[in-house]
Coordinates of C-alpha atoms in Angstrom, one line a residue:
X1 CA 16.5 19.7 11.7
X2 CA 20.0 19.3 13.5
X3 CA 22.1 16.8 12.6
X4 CA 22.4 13.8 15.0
X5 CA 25.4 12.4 16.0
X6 CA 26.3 8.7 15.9
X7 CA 28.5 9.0 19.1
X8 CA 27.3 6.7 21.5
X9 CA 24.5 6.1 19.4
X10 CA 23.5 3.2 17.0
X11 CA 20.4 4.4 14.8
X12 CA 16.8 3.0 14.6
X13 CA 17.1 1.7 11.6
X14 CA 19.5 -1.2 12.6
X15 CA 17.8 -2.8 15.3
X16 CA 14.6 -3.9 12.9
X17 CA 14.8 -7.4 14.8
X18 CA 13.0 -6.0 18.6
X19 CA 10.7 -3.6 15.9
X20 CA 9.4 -6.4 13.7
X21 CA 8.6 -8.8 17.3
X22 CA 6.9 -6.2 18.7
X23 CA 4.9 -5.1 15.6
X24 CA 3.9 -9.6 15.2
X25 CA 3.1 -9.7 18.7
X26 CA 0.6 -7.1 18.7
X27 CA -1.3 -8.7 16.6
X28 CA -2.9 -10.9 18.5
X29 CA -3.9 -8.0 21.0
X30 CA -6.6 -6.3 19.8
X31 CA -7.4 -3.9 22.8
X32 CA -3.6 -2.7 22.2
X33 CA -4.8 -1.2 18.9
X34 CA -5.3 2.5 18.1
X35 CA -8.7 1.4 15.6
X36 CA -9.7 4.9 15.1
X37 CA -6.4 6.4 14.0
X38 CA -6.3 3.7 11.5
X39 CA -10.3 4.4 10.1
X40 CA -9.1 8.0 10.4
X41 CA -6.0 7.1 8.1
X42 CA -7.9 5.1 6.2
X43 CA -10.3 7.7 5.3
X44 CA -7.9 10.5 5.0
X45 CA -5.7 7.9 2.7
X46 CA -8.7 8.5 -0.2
X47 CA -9.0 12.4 0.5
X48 CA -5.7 13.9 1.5
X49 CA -3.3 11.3 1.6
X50 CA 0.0 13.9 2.1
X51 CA -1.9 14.8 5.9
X52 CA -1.3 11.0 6.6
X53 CA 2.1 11.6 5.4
X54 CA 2.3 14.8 7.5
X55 CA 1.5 12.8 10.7
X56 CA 4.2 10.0 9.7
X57 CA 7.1 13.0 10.3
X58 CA 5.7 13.0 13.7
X59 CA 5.6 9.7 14.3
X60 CA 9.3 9.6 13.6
X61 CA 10.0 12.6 15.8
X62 CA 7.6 10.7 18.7
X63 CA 8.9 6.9 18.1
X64 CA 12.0 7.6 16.3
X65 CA 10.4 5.0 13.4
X66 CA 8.9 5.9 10.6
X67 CA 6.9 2.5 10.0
X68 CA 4.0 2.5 12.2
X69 CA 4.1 0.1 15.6
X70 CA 0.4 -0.6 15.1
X71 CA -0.6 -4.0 13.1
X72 CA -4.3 -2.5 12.8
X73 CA -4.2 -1.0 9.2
X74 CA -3.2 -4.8 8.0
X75 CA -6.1 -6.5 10.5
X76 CA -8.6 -4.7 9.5
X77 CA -7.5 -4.5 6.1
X78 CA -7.4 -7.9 6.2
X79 CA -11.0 -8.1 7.5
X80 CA -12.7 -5.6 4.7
X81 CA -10.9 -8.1 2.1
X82 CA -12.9 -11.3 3.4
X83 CA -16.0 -9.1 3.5
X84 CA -15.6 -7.9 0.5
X85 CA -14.1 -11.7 -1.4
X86 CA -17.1 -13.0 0.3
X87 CA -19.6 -10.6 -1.1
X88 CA -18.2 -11.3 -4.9
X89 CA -18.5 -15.4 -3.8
X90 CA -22.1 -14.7 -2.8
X91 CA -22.6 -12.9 -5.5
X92 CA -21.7 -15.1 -8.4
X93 CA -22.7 -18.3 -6.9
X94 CA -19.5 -20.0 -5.8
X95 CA -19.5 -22.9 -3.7
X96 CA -18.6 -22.6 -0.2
X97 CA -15.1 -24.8 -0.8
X98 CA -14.5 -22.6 -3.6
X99 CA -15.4 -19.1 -1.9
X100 CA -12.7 -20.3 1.0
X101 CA -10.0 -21.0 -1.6
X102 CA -10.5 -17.3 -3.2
X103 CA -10.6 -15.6 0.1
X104 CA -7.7 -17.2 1.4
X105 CA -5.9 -16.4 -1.9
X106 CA -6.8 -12.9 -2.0
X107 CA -5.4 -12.1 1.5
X108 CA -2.5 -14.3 0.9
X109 CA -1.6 -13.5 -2.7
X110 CA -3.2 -10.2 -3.6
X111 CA -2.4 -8.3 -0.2
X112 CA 0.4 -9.8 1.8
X113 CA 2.8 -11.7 -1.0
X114 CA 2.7 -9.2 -3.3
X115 CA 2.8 -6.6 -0.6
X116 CA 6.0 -8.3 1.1
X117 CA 7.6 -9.2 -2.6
X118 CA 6.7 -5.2 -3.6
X119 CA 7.6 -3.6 0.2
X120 CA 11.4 -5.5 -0.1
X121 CA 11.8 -4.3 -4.2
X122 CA 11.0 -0.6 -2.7
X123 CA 13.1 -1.2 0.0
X124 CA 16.3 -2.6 -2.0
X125 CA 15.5 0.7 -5.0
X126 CA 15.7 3.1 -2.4
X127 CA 18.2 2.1 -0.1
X128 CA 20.7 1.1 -3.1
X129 CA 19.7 4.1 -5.3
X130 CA 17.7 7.0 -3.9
X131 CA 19.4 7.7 -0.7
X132 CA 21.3 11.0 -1.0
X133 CA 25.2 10.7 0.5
X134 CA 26.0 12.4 3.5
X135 CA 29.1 13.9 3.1
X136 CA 29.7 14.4 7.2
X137 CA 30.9 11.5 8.4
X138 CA 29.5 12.5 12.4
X139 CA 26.1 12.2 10.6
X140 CA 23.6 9.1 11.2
X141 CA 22.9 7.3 8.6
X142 CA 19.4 6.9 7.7
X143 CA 18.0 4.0 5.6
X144 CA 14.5 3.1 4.8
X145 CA 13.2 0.9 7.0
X146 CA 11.6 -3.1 5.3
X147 CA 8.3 -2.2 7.8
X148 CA 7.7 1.4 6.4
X149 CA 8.0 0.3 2.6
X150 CA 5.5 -2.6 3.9
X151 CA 3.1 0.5 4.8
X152 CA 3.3 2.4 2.2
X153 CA 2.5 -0.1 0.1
X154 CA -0.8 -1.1 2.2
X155 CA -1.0 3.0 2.1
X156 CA -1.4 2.9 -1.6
X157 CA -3.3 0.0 -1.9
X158 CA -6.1 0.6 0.4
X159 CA -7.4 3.6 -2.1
X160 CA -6.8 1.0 -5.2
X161 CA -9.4 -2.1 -2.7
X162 CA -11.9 0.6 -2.8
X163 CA -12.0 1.2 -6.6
X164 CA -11.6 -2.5 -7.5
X165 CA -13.4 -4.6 -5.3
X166 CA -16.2 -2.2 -3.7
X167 CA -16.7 0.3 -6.7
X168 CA -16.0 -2.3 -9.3
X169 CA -18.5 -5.2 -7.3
X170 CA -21.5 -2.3 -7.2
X171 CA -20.9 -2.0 -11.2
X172 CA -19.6 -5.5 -12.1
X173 CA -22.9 -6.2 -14.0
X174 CA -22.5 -2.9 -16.3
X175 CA -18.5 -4.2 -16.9
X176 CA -18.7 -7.7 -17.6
X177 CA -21.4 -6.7 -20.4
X178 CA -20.4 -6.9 -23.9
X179 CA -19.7 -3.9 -25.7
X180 CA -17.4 -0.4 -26.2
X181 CA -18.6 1.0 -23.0
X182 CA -17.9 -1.7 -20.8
X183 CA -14.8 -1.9 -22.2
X184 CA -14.4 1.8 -22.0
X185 CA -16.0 2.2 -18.2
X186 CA -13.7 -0.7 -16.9
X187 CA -10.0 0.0 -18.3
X188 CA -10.8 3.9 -16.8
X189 CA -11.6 2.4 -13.1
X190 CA -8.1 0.6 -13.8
X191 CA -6.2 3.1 -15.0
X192 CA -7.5 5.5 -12.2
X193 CA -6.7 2.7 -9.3
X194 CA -3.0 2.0 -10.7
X195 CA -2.3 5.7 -11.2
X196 CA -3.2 6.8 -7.8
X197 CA -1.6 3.4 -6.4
X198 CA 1.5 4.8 -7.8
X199 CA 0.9 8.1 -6.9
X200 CA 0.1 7.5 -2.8
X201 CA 3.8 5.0 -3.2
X202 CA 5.7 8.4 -4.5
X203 CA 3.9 10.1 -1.7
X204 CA 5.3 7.9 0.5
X205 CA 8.7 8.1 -0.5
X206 CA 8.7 11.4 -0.7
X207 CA 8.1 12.4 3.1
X208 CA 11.5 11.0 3.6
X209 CA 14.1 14.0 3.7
X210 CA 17.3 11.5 3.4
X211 CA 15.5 10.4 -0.3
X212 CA 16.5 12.0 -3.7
X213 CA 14.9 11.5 -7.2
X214 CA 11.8 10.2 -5.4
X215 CA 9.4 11.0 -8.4
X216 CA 11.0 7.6 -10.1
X217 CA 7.7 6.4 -8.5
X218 CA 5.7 8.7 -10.9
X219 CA 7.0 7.0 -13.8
X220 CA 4.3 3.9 -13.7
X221 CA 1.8 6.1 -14.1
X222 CA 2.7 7.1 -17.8
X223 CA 2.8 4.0 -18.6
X224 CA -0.5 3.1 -17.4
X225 CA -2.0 6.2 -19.1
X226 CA -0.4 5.5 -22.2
X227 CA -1.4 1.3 -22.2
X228 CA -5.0 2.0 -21.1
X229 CA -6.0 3.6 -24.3
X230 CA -4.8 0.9 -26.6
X231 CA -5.9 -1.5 -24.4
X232 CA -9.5 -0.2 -24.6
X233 CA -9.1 0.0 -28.9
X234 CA -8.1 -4.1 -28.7
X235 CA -11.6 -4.4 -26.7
X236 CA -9.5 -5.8 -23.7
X237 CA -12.3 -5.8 -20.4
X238 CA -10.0 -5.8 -17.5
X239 CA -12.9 -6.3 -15.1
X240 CA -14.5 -9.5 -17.1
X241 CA -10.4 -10.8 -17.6
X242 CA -10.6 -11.4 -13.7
X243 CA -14.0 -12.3 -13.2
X244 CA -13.3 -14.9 -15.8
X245 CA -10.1 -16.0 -13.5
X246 CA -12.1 -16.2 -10.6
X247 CA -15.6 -17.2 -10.8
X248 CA -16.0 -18.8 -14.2

């Protein structure tokens, strides 16, 4: 790809403010929402994640973004995490007040705090750090925009709801049993989640030609493979840890 030159120009990436409105104020417009790119994304996102990545480069040749304009992934993300709270509320007995107060603290906590506290850490790392200098000065800038580290983190996580609260709800009642297997069975759903969490953010990263070093995002993942097996010695049941946090 050509250089582009800043003459006359001011880049994307520093007019976030008109982005961002845009982005809130399709939220409450449900007909303006593309819902079958995102189930296709979705599905593609637990099968061959770098072909969502592939269609993000043309999204940024077509919008001249690379964070999506579509607030659907987060809606209906949102959505499959009250079905899915309500179904573990229902299904250990929690009181309606009670099943209210986890739901709303799932979407609020789990999903969009730590996504927003997680999408601005990514966001400061690369920007700071992994940008490569362009030695021509005629040459646009490019930074990574606060929105796109905000997707890929739903990206990544989306892969991680379905291991640990669909997968992990079907076989709760095998992993909050007592005993090596349990134990054994649970820290491995974990350890996959996290690892491919951290894989689909490097992923992420990585589609960004301006980016250098970008496999800094692998690194979790040997940490996770080298805590899981002494967490499963010490008998700790990740799955029964939470469920205990939860819906004691």
């Amino acid at each position: 790809m050509l250089p582009t030159t800043s003459r006359g120009r001011t880049p994307s990436n520093v007019r976030p403010a008109p982005i961002f409105a845009q982005y809130l104020r399709r939220i409450v417009k449900w007909r303006q929402m593309d819902i079958e790119y995102t189930f296709w994304q979705m599905l593609h996102l637990c099968t061959s994640p770098k072909v969502v990545y592939q269609h993000t480069r043309y999204h940024k040749q077509t919008k001249n973004q690379w964070a999506r304009d579509d607030p659907a992934f987060v809606v209906i993300f949102c959505l499959f995490l009250i079905v899915a709270t309500s179904a573990y509320c229902v299904a250990y007995g929690e009181t309606c007040v009670h099943a209210i107060y986890t739901i709303i603290s799932v979407v609020s906590l789990h999903f969009l705090l730590a996504g927003i506290l997680i999408a601005t850490c990514c966001w400061f790392l690369t920007n700071s750090y992994l940008r490569e200098e362009t030695p021509n000065s005629h040459v646009v800038e490019q930074r990574v925009e606060w929105l796109y580290a905000f997707d890929v983190h739903c990206n990544s996580f989306f892969p991680t709801f379905i291991l640990l609260y669909v997968v992990q709800y079907f076989v709760s009642p095998v992993l909050v049993a007592h005993g090596f297997f349990p134990v054994l069975l649970s820290n491995l759903l974990f350890m996959v989640a996290i690892s491919y969490y951290h894989y689909l953010n490097f992923l992420g990263y990585d589609v960004l030609p301006f980016l250098d070093k970008t496999t800094f995002f692998l690194y979790p993942i040997g940490l996770v493979i080298i805590l899981s097996p002494l967490m499963i010695l010490s008998g700790f049941n990740p799955t029964r840890y939470i469920m205990s946090l939860y819906f004691s």
